[in-house]
PDB file of C-alpha atoms in Angstrom:
ATOM      1  CA  MET A   8     -64.733  62.398  46.511  1.00 39.00           C
ATOM      2  CA  ASP A   9     -65.964  60.036  43.763  1.00 42.00           C
ATOM      3  CA  MET A  10     -62.685  58.029  43.586  1.00 40.00           C
ATOM      4  CA  PHE A  11     -62.556  57.912  47.275  1.00 36.00           C
ATOM      5  CA  TRP A  12     -65.607  55.565  47.391  1.00 41.00           C
ATOM      6  CA  CYS A  13     -65.083  54.047  44.053  1.00 42.00           C
ATOM      7  CA  LEU A  14     -61.881  52.067  44.384  1.00 42.00           C
ATOM      8  CA  PRO A  15     -62.678  50.528  47.870  1.00 43.00           C
ATOM      9  CA  LEU A  16     -66.182  49.638  46.681  1.00 43.00           C
ATOM     10  CA  THR A  17     -64.896  48.083  43.284  1.00 43.00           C
ATOM     11  CA  LEU A  18     -62.509  45.879  45.217  1.00 41.00           C
ATOM     12  CA  LEU A  19     -65.322  44.841  47.679  1.00 41.00           C
ATOM     13  CA  LEU A  20     -67.751  43.921  44.849  1.00 43.00           C
ATOM     14  CA  LEU A  21     -65.035  42.000  43.002  1.00 42.00           C
ATOM     15  CA  HIS A  22     -63.794  39.837  45.886  1.00 40.00           C
ATOM     16  CA  GLN A  23     -67.021  39.439  47.880  1.00 41.00           C
ATOM     17  CA  ALA A  24     -68.472  35.848  47.940  1.00 37.00           C
ATOM     18  CA  THR A  25     -71.357  35.397  45.251  1.00 43.00           C
ATOM     19  CA  CYS A  26     -74.623  33.805  46.401  1.00 47.00           C
ATOM     20  CA  THR A  27     -76.406  34.163  43.121  1.00 55.00           C
ATOM     21  CA  ASN A  28     -75.395  33.855  39.475  1.00 67.00           C
ATOM     22  CA  ASP A  29     -78.076  34.783  37.123  1.00 83.00           C
ATOM     23  CA  ARG A  30     -77.467  34.486  33.413  1.00 90.00           C
ATOM     24  CA  ALA A  31     -79.069  35.749  30.318  1.00 93.00           C
ATOM     25  CA  GLU A  32     -78.432  35.916  26.428  1.00 95.00           C
ATOM     26  CA  VAL A  33     -79.451  38.809  24.183  1.00 96.00           C
ATOM     27  CA  THR A  34     -79.027  39.322  20.427  1.00 97.00           C
ATOM     28  CA  ARG A  35     -79.029  42.589  18.578  1.00 97.00           C
ATOM     29  CA  ALA A  36     -78.235  44.058  15.250  1.00 98.00           C
ATOM     30  CA  THR A  37     -75.390  46.436  14.462  1.00 97.00           C
ATOM     31  CA  GLY A  38     -76.180  49.982  14.931  1.00 97.00           C
ATOM     32  CA  ARG A  39     -78.805  49.503  17.525  1.00 97.00           C
ATOM     33  CA  SER A  40     -78.783  49.498  21.347  1.00 97.00           C
ATOM     34  CA  VAL A  41     -79.076  46.944  24.225  1.00 97.00           C
ATOM     35  CA  THR A  42     -80.237  47.406  27.870  1.00 97.00           C
ATOM     36  CA  PHE A  43     -79.221  44.936  30.689  1.00 97.00           C
ATOM     37  CA  PHE A  44     -81.431  45.136  33.637  1.00 95.00           C
ATOM     38  CA  LEU A  45     -80.518  43.781  37.189  1.00 92.00           C
ATOM     39  CA  LYS A  46     -83.099  42.008  39.120  1.00 86.00           C
ATOM     40  CA  ASN A  47     -81.544  42.233  42.429  1.00 77.00           C
ATOM     41  CA  LEU A  48     -80.511  45.584  43.854  1.00 78.00           C
ATOM     42  CA  ASP A  49     -78.705  44.540  47.031  1.00 76.00           C
ATOM     43  CA  GLY A  50     -76.011  46.895  48.008  1.00 81.00           C
ATOM     44  CA  GLU A  51     -75.387  50.415  47.033  1.00 90.00           C
ATOM     45  CA  ALA A  52     -73.308  50.114  43.809  1.00 93.00           C
ATOM     46  CA  ALA A  53     -72.635  47.698  40.840  1.00 95.00           C
ATOM     47  CA  ALA A  54     -69.412  47.009  39.152  1.00 96.00           C
ATOM     48  CA  TRP A  55     -69.659  46.334  35.356  1.00 97.00           C
ATOM     49  CA  SER A  56     -67.183  44.145  33.501  1.00 97.00           C
ATOM     50  CA  PHE A  57     -66.665  43.013  29.926  1.00 97.00           C
ATOM     51  CA  HIS A  58     -64.562  39.925  29.400  1.00 92.00           C
ATOM     52  CA  ASP A  59     -63.587  40.120  33.162  1.00 89.00           C
ATOM     53  CA  ASP A  60     -62.196  43.762  32.844  1.00 95.00           C
ATOM     54  CA  VAL A  61     -64.155  46.203  34.877  1.00 96.00           C
ATOM     55  CA  ILE A  62     -65.236  49.142  32.649  1.00 97.00           C
ATOM     56  CA  VAL A  63     -67.379  50.980  34.957  1.00 97.00           C
ATOM     57  CA  THR A  64     -68.733  51.363  38.555  1.00 96.00           C
ATOM     58  CA  VAL A  65     -72.104  52.736  39.216  1.00 96.00           C
ATOM     59  CA  LYS A  66     -73.475  54.028  42.565  1.00 95.00           C
ATOM     60  CA  PHE A  67     -77.301  53.724  42.654  1.00 94.00           C
ATOM     61  CA  GLY A  68     -79.214  56.992  43.007  1.00 93.00           C
ATOM     62  CA  ASN A  69     -81.071  59.802  41.167  1.00 92.00           C
ATOM     63  CA  PRO A  70     -79.082  60.524  39.198  1.00 94.00           C
ATOM     64  CA  PRO A  71     -76.520  57.697  39.442  1.00 95.00           C
ATOM     65  CA  GLU A  72     -72.856  58.230  39.828  1.00 95.00           C
ATOM     66  CA  ALA A  73     -70.573  56.484  37.435  1.00 96.00           C
ATOM     67  CA  ILE A  74     -66.935  56.180  37.403  1.00 96.00           C
ATOM     68  CA  PHE A  75     -65.458  54.824  34.222  1.00 97.00           C
ATOM     69  CA  LEU A  76     -62.149  52.667  34.317  1.00 95.00           C
ATOM     70  CA  ASP A  77     -62.199  52.451  30.644  1.00 92.00           C
ATOM     71  CA  GLN A  78     -62.873  55.876  28.932  1.00 94.00           C
ATOM     72  CA  LYS A  79     -63.577  54.506  25.511  1.00 94.00           C
ATOM     73  CA  TYR A  80     -67.109  53.340  26.657  1.00 94.00           C
ATOM     74  CA  LYS A  81     -68.057  56.697  28.221  1.00 95.00           C
ATOM     75  CA  PRO A  82     -69.761  58.156  25.071  1.00 95.00           C
ATOM     76  CA  ARG A  83     -72.024  55.223  24.634  1.00 97.00           C
ATOM     77  CA  LEU A  84     -73.054  53.939  28.081  1.00 97.00           C
ATOM     78  CA  THR A  85     -76.014  55.238  30.044  1.00 97.00           C
ATOM     79  CA  PHE A  86     -77.601  53.986  33.316  1.00 97.00           C
ATOM     80  CA  PRO A  87     -81.311  54.290  33.284  1.00 95.00           C
ATOM     81  CA  LYS A  88     -83.510  53.423  36.297  1.00 93.00           C
ATOM     82  CA  ASN A  89     -81.327  54.995  38.852  1.00 93.00           C
ATOM     83  CA  GLY A  90     -78.296  53.022  37.777  1.00 94.00           C
ATOM     84  CA  SER A  91     -79.992  49.680  37.984  1.00 93.00           C
ATOM     85  CA  ALA A  92     -79.457  49.090  34.317  1.00 96.00           C
ATOM     86  CA  LEU A  93     -76.861  49.450  31.856  1.00 97.00           C
ATOM     87  CA  THR A  94     -77.625  50.515  28.124  1.00 97.00           C
ATOM     88  CA  ILE A  95     -75.010  50.317  25.220  1.00 98.00           C
ATOM     89  CA  SER A  96     -75.814  52.311  22.143  1.00 97.00           C
ATOM     90  CA  GLN A  97     -74.636  52.206  18.546  1.00 97.00           C
ATOM     91  CA  LEU A  98     -73.490  48.666  18.806  1.00 97.00           C
ATOM     92  CA  THR A  99     -70.682  47.136  16.697  1.00 97.00           C
ATOM     93  CA  ARG A 100     -69.472  43.488  16.145  1.00 96.00           C
ATOM     94  CA  ASP A 101     -66.652  44.192  18.866  1.00 96.00           C
ATOM     95  CA  ASP A 102     -69.298  44.778  21.530  1.00 97.00           C
ATOM     96  CA  ALA A 103     -70.416  41.065  21.284  1.00 97.00           C
ATOM     97  CA  GLY A 104     -69.236  39.148  24.403  1.00 97.00           C
ATOM     98  CA  THR A 105     -69.954  38.657  28.004  1.00 97.00           C
ATOM     99  CA  TYR A 106     -70.903  41.275  30.444  1.00 97.00           C
ATOM    100  CA  THR A 107     -70.917  40.804  34.202  1.00 96.00           C
ATOM    101  CA  ALA A 108     -72.579  42.907  36.825  1.00 95.00           C
ATOM    102  CA  LYS A 109     -71.627  42.526  40.529  1.00 93.00           C
ATOM    103  CA  THR A 110     -73.392  43.872  43.471  1.00 90.00           C
ATOM    104  CA  SER A 111     -73.368  42.837  47.230  1.00 83.00           C
ATOM    105  CA  GLY A 112     -73.533  39.049  46.949  1.00 78.00           C
ATOM    106  CA  ILE A 113     -75.087  38.802  43.473  1.00 88.00           C
ATOM    107  CA  LYS A 114     -73.456  38.107  40.176  1.00 91.00           C
ATOM    108  CA  THR A 115     -75.397  38.594  36.943  1.00 93.00           C
ATOM    109  CA  THR A 116     -73.900  37.788  33.457  1.00 96.00           C
ATOM    110  CA  PHE A 117     -75.244  38.786  30.177  1.00 97.00           C
ATOM    111  CA  THR A 118     -74.053  37.380  26.977  1.00 97.00           C
ATOM    112  CA  LEU A 119     -74.568  39.811  23.943  1.00 97.00           C
ATOM    113  CA  HIS A 120     -74.514  38.473  20.241  1.00 97.00           C
ATOM    114  CA  VAL A 121     -74.225  41.205  17.586  1.00 98.00           C
ATOM    115  CA  TYR A 122     -74.967  40.673  13.867  1.00 98.00           C
ATOM    116  CA  ARG A 123     -75.418  42.670  10.727  1.00 97.00           C
ATOM    117  CA  GLU A 124     -78.777  42.888   9.200  1.00 97.00           C
ATOM    118  CA  LEU A 125     -78.994  40.852   6.065  1.00 97.00           C
ATOM    119  CA  ALA A 126     -78.992  42.303   2.482  1.00 96.00           C
ATOM    120  CA  VAL A 127     -81.853  41.499   0.197  1.00 96.00           C
ATOM    121  CA  PRO A 128     -80.879  38.101  -1.245  1.00 97.00           C
ATOM    122  CA  THR A 129     -80.325  37.455  -4.952  1.00 96.00           C
ATOM    123  CA  VAL A 130     -81.499  34.536  -6.944  1.00 95.00           C
ATOM    124  CA  THR A 131     -79.188  33.272  -9.826  1.00 94.00           C
ATOM    125  CA  CYS A 132     -79.489  30.360 -12.287  1.00 94.00           C
ATOM    126  CA  THR A 133     -76.757  27.862 -11.881  1.00 93.00           C
ATOM    127  CA  THR A 134     -77.686  25.220 -14.533  1.00 92.00           C
ATOM    128  CA  GLN A 135     -80.419  24.573 -16.904  1.00 91.00           C
ATOM    129  CA  ASN A 136     -81.110  20.935 -18.428  1.00 91.00           C
ATOM    130  CA  CYS A 137     -83.555  20.761 -21.339  1.00 89.00           C
ATOM    131  CA  SER A 138     -84.917  17.739 -23.214  1.00 88.00           C
ATOM    132  CA  ALA A 139     -87.848  16.684 -25.376  1.00 86.00           C
ATOM    133  CA  ASP A 140     -89.777  16.339 -22.006  1.00 84.00           C
ATOM    134  CA  GLY A 141     -89.087  19.876 -20.766  1.00 87.00           C
ATOM    135  CA  CYS A 142     -86.450  21.905 -19.026  1.00 91.00           C
ATOM    136  CA  LEU A 143     -85.065  21.749 -15.314  1.00 92.00           C
ATOM    137  CA  TYR A 144     -83.613  24.828 -13.721  1.00 94.00           C
ATOM    138  CA  THR A 145     -81.363  25.040 -10.682  1.00 94.00           C
ATOM    139  CA  LEU A 146     -81.611  28.332  -8.851  1.00 95.00           C
ATOM    140  CA  HIS A 147     -79.473  29.414  -5.972  1.00 96.00           C
ATOM    141  CA  CYS A 148     -80.313  31.973  -3.401  1.00 97.00           C
ATOM    142  CA  ALA A 149     -77.746  33.950  -1.316  1.00 96.00           C
ATOM    143  CA  ALA A 150     -77.348  37.250   0.557  1.00 96.00           C
ATOM    144  CA  SER A 151     -73.985  38.878  -0.239  1.00 94.00           C
ATOM    145  CA  GLY A 152     -71.885  40.234   2.571  1.00 94.00           C
ATOM    146  CA  SER A 153     -70.505  38.861   5.892  1.00 94.00           C
ATOM    147  CA  GLY A 154     -71.107  39.226   9.656  1.00 95.00           C
ATOM    148  CA  TYR A 155     -74.685  37.764   9.508  1.00 96.00           C
ATOM    149  CA  GLY A 156     -74.205  34.778  11.704  1.00 95.00           C
ATOM    150  CA  ASN A 157     -76.253  31.786  10.931  1.00 96.00           C
ATOM    151  CA  VAL A 158     -78.243  32.329   7.663  1.00 97.00           C
ATOM    152  CA  SER A 159     -81.086  30.103   6.789  1.00 97.00           C
ATOM    153  CA  TYR A 160     -82.893  29.916   3.487  1.00 98.00           C
ATOM    154  CA  SER A 161     -86.355  28.782   2.568  1.00 97.00           C
ATOM    155  CA  TRP A 162     -88.512  28.612  -0.533  1.00 97.00           C
ATOM    156  CA  SER A 163     -92.227  29.097  -0.977  1.00 96.00           C
ATOM    157  CA  MET A 164     -94.300  28.363  -4.183  1.00 93.00           C
ATOM    158  CA  GLY A 165     -97.219  30.733  -4.270  1.00 90.00           C
ATOM    159  CA  ASP A 166     -98.483  30.941  -0.550  1.00 90.00           C
ATOM    160  CA  LEU A 167     -97.215  27.421   0.530  1.00 94.00           C
ATOM    161  CA  PRO A 168     -93.897  26.350   1.941  1.00 95.00           C
ATOM    162  CA  TRP A 169     -91.918  24.336  -0.293  1.00 94.00           C
ATOM    163  CA  ARG A 170     -88.319  23.581   0.036  1.00 94.00           C
ATOM    164  CA  GLU A 171     -85.495  24.358   2.703  1.00 96.00           C
ATOM    165  CA  GLY A 172     -81.858  25.484   1.772  1.00 96.00           C
ATOM    166  CA  PRO A 173     -80.423  28.006  -0.768  1.00 96.00           C
ATOM    167  CA  MET A 174     -80.722  25.803  -3.826  1.00 96.00           C
ATOM    168  CA  VAL A 175     -83.705  24.204  -5.547  1.00 95.00           C
ATOM    169  CA  VAL A 176     -84.534  22.605  -8.835  1.00 94.00           C
ATOM    170  CA  VAL A 177     -87.620  23.931 -10.690  1.00 92.00           C
ATOM    171  CA  GLU A 178     -89.415  22.055 -13.424  1.00 91.00           C
ATOM    172  CA  GLU A 179     -90.775  24.055 -16.356  1.00 88.00           C
ATOM    173  CA  SER A 180     -94.444  24.602 -16.279  1.00 84.00           C
ATOM    174  CA  PRO A 181     -96.692  22.556 -18.825  1.00 85.00           C
ATOM    175  CA  PRO A 182     -97.813  24.703 -21.942  1.00 83.00           C
ATOM    176  CA  GLY A 183    -100.875  26.715 -20.983  1.00 83.00           C
ATOM    177  CA  GLU A 184    -100.185  26.797 -17.445  1.00 85.00           C
ATOM    178  CA  PRO A 185     -99.037  29.962 -15.640  1.00 86.00           C
ATOM    179  CA  PRO A 186     -95.582  29.578 -13.851  1.00 85.00           C
ATOM    180  CA  PRO A 187     -96.029  29.525 -10.194  1.00 87.00           C
ATOM    181  CA  LEU A 188     -94.276  32.527  -8.098  1.00 93.00           C
ATOM    182  CA  LEU A 189     -91.298  31.210  -6.461  1.00 94.00           C
ATOM    183  CA  THR A 190     -90.156  33.186  -3.276  1.00 96.00           C
ATOM    184  CA  CYS A 191     -86.789  32.832  -1.400  1.00 97.00           C
ATOM    185  CA  MET A 192     -86.668  33.856   2.308  1.00 97.00           C
ATOM    186  CA  ALA A 193     -83.310  34.499   4.036  1.00 98.00           C
ATOM    187  CA  ARG A 194     -83.225  34.786   7.795  1.00 97.00           C
ATOM    188  CA  ASN A 195     -80.609  35.444  10.494  1.00 97.00           C
ATOM    189  CA  PRO A 196     -81.002  36.179  14.277  1.00 96.00           C
ATOM    190  CA  VAL A 197     -81.668  39.953  13.665  1.00 97.00           C
ATOM    191  CA  SER A 198     -83.457  40.093  10.345  1.00 97.00           C
ATOM    192  CA  SER A 199     -85.112  38.512   7.298  1.00 97.00           C
ATOM    193  CA  HIS A 200     -85.604  39.469   3.566  1.00 97.00           C
ATOM    194  CA  ASN A 201     -87.076  37.804   0.512  1.00 96.00           C
ATOM    195  CA  THR A 202     -87.001  37.937  -3.211  1.00 95.00           C
ATOM    196  CA  SER A 203     -89.394  36.424  -5.826  1.00 94.00           C
ATOM    197  CA  VAL A 204     -88.803  34.844  -9.193  1.00 93.00           C
ATOM    198  CA  ILE A 205     -91.587  34.597 -11.755  1.00 87.00           C
ATOM    199  CA  LEU A 206     -90.144  33.175 -14.808  1.00 87.00           C
ATOM    200  CA  PRO A 207     -87.192  30.850 -14.141  1.00 88.00           C
ATOM    201  CA  ALA A 208     -86.691  30.135 -17.846  1.00 87.00           C
ATOM    202  CA  ALA A 209     -86.124  33.950 -18.284  1.00 86.00           C
ATOM    203  CA  LEU A 210     -83.764  34.072 -15.474  1.00 87.00           C
ATOM    204  CA  CYS A 211     -81.680  31.226 -16.833  1.00 89.00           C
ATOM    205  CA  ALA A 212     -81.707  32.446 -20.525  1.00 85.00           C
ATOM    206  CA  GLY A 213     -80.421  35.741 -19.339  1.00 59.00           C
ATOM    207  CA  ALA A 214     -77.589  33.958 -17.219  1.00 53.00           C
ATOM    208  CA  TYR A 215     -76.586  31.966 -20.190  1.00 46.00           C
ATOM    209  CA  SER A 216     -76.549  34.827 -22.610  1.00 41.00           C
ATOM    210  CA  SER A 217     -74.358  36.841 -20.395  1.00 41.00           C
ATOM    211  CA  ARG A 218     -71.978  34.001 -20.293  1.00 43.00           C
ATOM    212  CA  TRP A 219     -71.786  33.275 -23.888  1.00 39.00           C
ATOM    213  CA  ALA A 220     -71.293  37.025 -24.513  1.00 40.00           C
ATOM    214  CA  GLY A 221     -68.278  37.058 -22.126  1.00 44.00           C
ATOM    215  CA  ILE A 222     -66.907  34.015 -23.980  1.00 44.00           C
ATOM    216  CA  VAL A 223     -67.302  35.660 -27.334  1.00 44.00           C
ATOM    217  CA  VAL A 224     -65.657  38.859 -26.215  1.00 47.00           C
ATOM    218  CA  THR A 225     -62.618  37.055 -24.810  1.00 58.00           C
ATOM    219  CA  SER A 226     -62.196  35.003 -27.946  1.00 57.00           C
ATOM    220  CA  LEU A 227     -62.269  38.211 -30.075  1.00 66.00           C
ATOM    221  CA  ILE A 228     -59.692  39.833 -27.957  1.00 74.00           C
ATOM    222  CA  GLY A 229     -57.431  36.877 -28.234  1.00 68.00           C
ATOM    223  CA  VAL A 230     -57.849  36.494 -32.074  1.00 69.00           C
ATOM    224  CA  GLY A 231     -57.179  40.340 -32.361  1.00 74.00           C
ATOM    225  CA  LEU A 232     -53.895  40.072 -30.336  1.00 80.00           C
ATOM    226  CA  LEU A 233     -52.756  37.076 -32.332  1.00 78.00           C
ATOM    227  CA  LEU A 234     -53.356  38.863 -35.700  1.00 78.00           C
ATOM    228  CA  ALA A 235     -51.513  41.787 -34.444  1.00 78.00           C
ATOM    229  CA  VAL A 236     -48.456  39.644 -33.587  1.00 77.00           C
ATOM    230  CA  LEU A 237     -48.568  38.059 -37.083  1.00 77.00           C
ATOM    231  CA  ILE A 238     -48.797  41.364 -38.832  1.00 79.00           C
ATOM    232  CA  PHE A 239     -45.780  42.780 -36.619  1.00 74.00           C
ATOM    233  CA  MET A 240     -43.707  39.597 -37.658  1.00 74.00           C
ATOM    234  CA  ILE A 241     -44.468  40.069 -41.309  1.00 77.00           C
ATOM    235  CA  CYS A 242     -43.608  43.632 -41.382  1.00 73.00           C
ATOM    236  CA  TYR A 243     -40.426  42.834 -39.414  1.00 64.00           C
ATOM    237  CA  LYS A 244     -39.227  40.266 -42.116  1.00 64.00           C
ATOM    238  CA  SER A 245     -40.280  42.224 -44.986  1.00 63.00           C
ATOM    239  CA  LYS A 246     -38.324  45.342 -44.023  1.00 57.00           C
ATOM    240  CA  GLY A 247     -35.095  43.316 -43.518  1.00 55.00           C
ATOM    241  CA  TRP A 248     -34.476  44.491 -39.972  1.00 53.00           C
ATOM    242  CA  ARG A 249     -31.596  42.794 -38.255  1.00 54.00           C
ATOM    243  CA  ILE A 250     -30.237  42.945 -34.736  1.00 53.00           C
ATOM    244  CA  PHE A 251     -26.367  42.602 -34.580  1.00 51.00           C
ATOM    245  CA  SER A 252     -24.294  42.061 -31.593  1.00 52.00           C
ATOM    246  CA  LEU A 253     -20.663  43.118 -30.963  1.00 52.00           C
ATOM    247  CA  PRO A 254     -18.190  40.683 -29.259  1.00 57.00           C
ATOM    248  CA  ALA A 255     -17.914  41.286 -25.687  1.00 54.00           C
ATOM    249  CA  ALA A 256     -14.483  42.884 -25.861  1.00 55.00           C
ATOM    250  CA  GLU A 257     -15.596  45.278 -28.578  1.00 52.00           C
ATOM    251  CA  VAL A 258     -18.563  46.390 -26.574  1.00 49.00           C
ATOM    252  CA  ARG A 259     -16.370  47.196 -23.573  1.00 52.00           C
ATOM    253  CA  ASN A 260     -14.028  49.331 -25.912  1.00 52.00           C
ATOM    254  CA  VAL A 261     -16.960  51.345 -27.217  1.00 47.00           C
ATOM    255  CA  GLU A 262     -18.494  51.954 -23.753  1.00 48.00           C
ATOM    256  CA  ALA A 263     -14.864  52.940 -22.347  1.00 48.00           C
ATOM    257  CA  VAL A 264     -14.174  55.452 -25.269  1.00 47.00           C
ATOM    258  CA  PRO A 265     -16.863  58.142 -25.419  1.00 48.00           C
ATOM    259  CA  GLU A 266     -15.668  59.527 -28.911  1.00 49.00           C
ATOM    260  CA  TYR A 267     -17.063  56.306 -30.647  1.00 48.00           C
ATOM    261  CA  ALA A 268     -20.403  56.575 -32.155  1.00 50.00           C
ATOM    262  CA  THR A 269     -22.598  53.716 -33.801  1.00 53.00           C
ATOM    263  CA  VAL A 270     -24.489  54.199 -37.098  1.00 50.00           C
ATOM    264  CA  TYR A 271     -26.977  51.757 -38.793  1.00 52.00           C
ATOM    265  CA  ALA A 272     -27.690  52.138 -42.516  1.00 51.00           C
ATOM    266  CA  GLN A 273     -29.447  50.140 -45.160  1.00 51.00           C
ATOM    267  CA  VAL A 274     -27.647  50.249 -48.452  1.00 50.00           C
ATOM    268  CA  GLY A 275     -29.379  49.221 -51.734  1.00 51.00           C
ATOM    269  CA  PRO A 276     -28.401  49.686 -55.488  1.00 50.00           C
ATOM    270  CA  SER A 277     -30.009  53.201 -55.363  1.00 46.00           C
ATOM    271  CA  GLN A 278     -27.889  54.162 -52.273  1.00 48.00           C
ATOM    272  CA  GLN A 279     -24.203  54.696 -53.177  1.00 45.00           C
ATOM    273  CA  LEU A 280     -21.619  56.001 -50.804  1.00 44.00           C
ATOM    274  CA  CYS A 281     -19.466  57.455 -53.382  1.00 43.00           C
ATOM    275  CA  PRO A 282     -21.302  57.919 -56.597  1.00 46.00           C
ATOM    276  CA  GLN A 283     -18.551  60.059 -58.147  1.00 47.00           C
ATOM    277  CA  SER A 284     -16.213  57.215 -57.955  1.00 45.00           C
ATOM    278  CA  VAL A 285     -18.297  54.817 -59.712  1.00 46.00           C
ATOM    279  CA  SER A 286     -18.164  54.457 -63.652  1.00 50.00           C
ATOM    280  CA  ASN A 287     -21.311  55.024 -65.792  1.00 52.00           C
ATOM    281  CA  ALA A 288     -20.755  51.420 -66.899  1.00 49.00           C
ATOM    282  CA  GLN A 289     -21.048  50.133 -63.570  1.00 52.00           C
ATOM    283  CA  GLN A 290     -24.136  52.186 -62.836  1.00 51.00           C
ATOM    284  CA  ASN A 291     -25.771  50.932 -65.907  1.00 53.00           C
ATOM    285  CA  ASP A 292     -24.785  47.375 -64.861  1.00 52.00           C
ATOM    286  CA  ALA A 293     -26.384  47.956 -61.340  1.00 48.00           C
ATOM    287  CA  LYS A 294     -29.676  49.168 -62.914  1.00 49.00           C
ATOM    288  CA  ARG A 295     -29.981  46.153 -65.114  1.00 51.00           C
ATOM    289  CA  SER A 296     -29.329  43.614 -62.448  1.00 50.00           C
ATOM    290  CA  PRO A 297     -30.435  44.877 -59.095  1.00 51.00           C
ATOM    291  CA  THR A 298     -28.890  43.547 -55.983  1.00 50.00           C
ATOM    292  CA  PRO A 299     -30.559  43.024 -52.786  1.00 53.00           C
ATOM    293  CA  SER A 300     -30.159  45.773 -50.009  1.00 50.00           C
ATOM    294  CA  LYS A 301     -27.392  45.386 -47.477  1.00 51.00           C
ATOM    295  CA  THR A 302     -27.543  46.342 -43.804  1.00 53.00           C
ATOM    296  CA  VAL A 303     -24.267  48.018 -42.778  1.00 51.00           C
ATOM    297  CA  TYR A 304     -23.026  48.530 -39.211  1.00 52.00           C
ATOM    298  CA  PHE A 305     -20.301  51.226 -38.836  1.00 50.00           C
ATOM    299  CA  THR A 306     -18.427  52.210 -35.611  1.00 53.00           C
ATOM    300  CA  ILE A 307     -17.090  55.802 -36.169  1.00 52.00           C
ATOM    301  CA  GLN A 308     -14.647  57.803 -34.270  1.00 53.00           C
ATOM    302  CA  SER A 309     -14.688  61.568 -34.293  1.00 50.00           C
ATOM    303  CA  MET A 310     -11.274  63.061 -35.311  1.00 53.00           C
ATOM    304  CA  GLY A 311     -10.220  66.505 -35.252  1.00 53.00           C
ATOM    305  CA  GLN A 312      -9.696  68.429 -38.445  1.00 54.00           C
ATOM    306  CA  THR A 313      -7.420  71.321 -39.473  1.00 54.00           C
ATOM    307  CA  ASP A 314      -8.704  74.103 -41.564  1.00 55.00           C
ATOM    308  CA  ASP A 315      -7.089  72.773 -44.597  1.00 55.00           C
ATOM    309  CA  GLU A 316      -8.787  69.392 -44.141  1.00 50.00           C
ATOM    310  CA  LYS A 317     -12.211  71.042 -43.735  1.00 51.00           C
ATOM    311  CA  MET A 318     -11.359  72.806 -47.096  1.00 53.00           C
ATOM    312  CA  GLY A 319     -10.666  69.555 -48.805  1.00 51.00           C
ATOM    313  CA  ASN A 320     -13.584  67.601 -47.466  1.00 51.00           C
ATOM    314  CA  GLY A 321     -15.574  68.034 -50.866  1.00 49.00           C
ATOM    315  CA  ALA A 322     -12.821  66.242 -52.777  1.00 46.00           C
ATOM    316  CA  LEU A 323     -11.761  63.751 -50.382  1.00 45.00           C
ATOM    317  CA  GLY A 324     -15.226  62.668 -49.095  1.00 45.00           C
ATOM    318  CA  CYS A 325     -14.980  58.900 -49.875  1.00 40.00           C
ATOM    319  CA  GLN A 326     -11.446  58.842 -48.754  1.00 45.00           C
ATOM    320  CA  GLU A 327     -12.289  60.238 -45.319  1.00 44.00           C
ATOM    321  CA  GLN A 328     -15.109  57.700 -44.854  1.00 45.00           C
ATOM    322  CA  ASP A 329     -12.557  54.917 -45.460  1.00 45.00           C
ATOM    323  CA  GLU A 330     -10.217  56.569 -42.898  1.00 43.00           C
ATOM    324  CA  LYS A 331     -12.792  56.944 -40.262  1.00 44.00           C
ATOM    325  CA  THR A 332     -14.425  53.721 -40.539  1.00 44.00           C
ATOM    326  CA  ILE A 333     -13.012  51.356 -37.579  1.00 42.00           C
ATOM    327  CA  TYR A 334     -15.442  48.413 -37.891  1.00 44.00           C
ATOM    328  CA  SER A 335     -17.885  47.415 -40.368  1.00 43.00           C
ATOM    329  CA  LEU A 336     -20.124  44.446 -40.704  1.00 43.00           C
ATOM    330  CA  VAL A 337     -22.208  43.666 -43.926  1.00 43.00           C
ATOM    331  CA  SER A 338     -24.975  40.980 -43.997  1.00 41.00           C
TER     332      SER A 338
END
């Protein structure tokens, strides 16, 4: 039954010639509610549109009968005064725009503006300039966040209005005189908040102390990293570490044959591969004239051994090393 009268009535209201076009602008904060009132109640119903899209039709009465064409509005719309008004609750920024109510021969337009309420503004010190005649402090007032619309700032000194705008320059009070109370007021279309500053000198001193502390910490970190790199390089050179690169052909051969293995060793005068093959005289010569350590690179291929070969490993250790060594590089 509702749909039977709703669709013909909606088409009639939308296409009927309009004799009156009333307009109104309304501003609200997010989370609040707004009510649009119809002044003229000619006809039996009203069709409400948002941005020219019909969202609901309401038949006047007690209670009013509403048919929603856009179901997402249903939880937040009510129709007080027997359907002659529309209330939207829990407003969001997306609800801002133009709403139109059409009745018999009458069109009423409501423009809704929705803004966030301001946060309490914060006053910061941007610069300070001191000389023999005193100090000048530049203070900046701002409310953090977005969605506030047009925000205006004003300053008062004591109880008297003083400056307009977010930034002011304050002169240091003469010795013996108490500093005046400075207050910044921030306003937007739905709210206003203020904050006060008693001692601009203390505010600026704290700001500059924080900046210098940040600079010092950053410098110390940079110096620490530089020292760590230098210590690493000194240790790297003192231990004689070197990196050797095989020719491309040899690298491919090593990768292709799984039985090859790579061994690194650092050989000095006290590290002898075959001490039993060195004479006592040669050992004494090595002790008297120490030679620098050498880094030896071996590529060794595992080879199968018979039982007889395993039994002779103790006597032929040096000889086997020479046989298994395929590639060596000494630097």
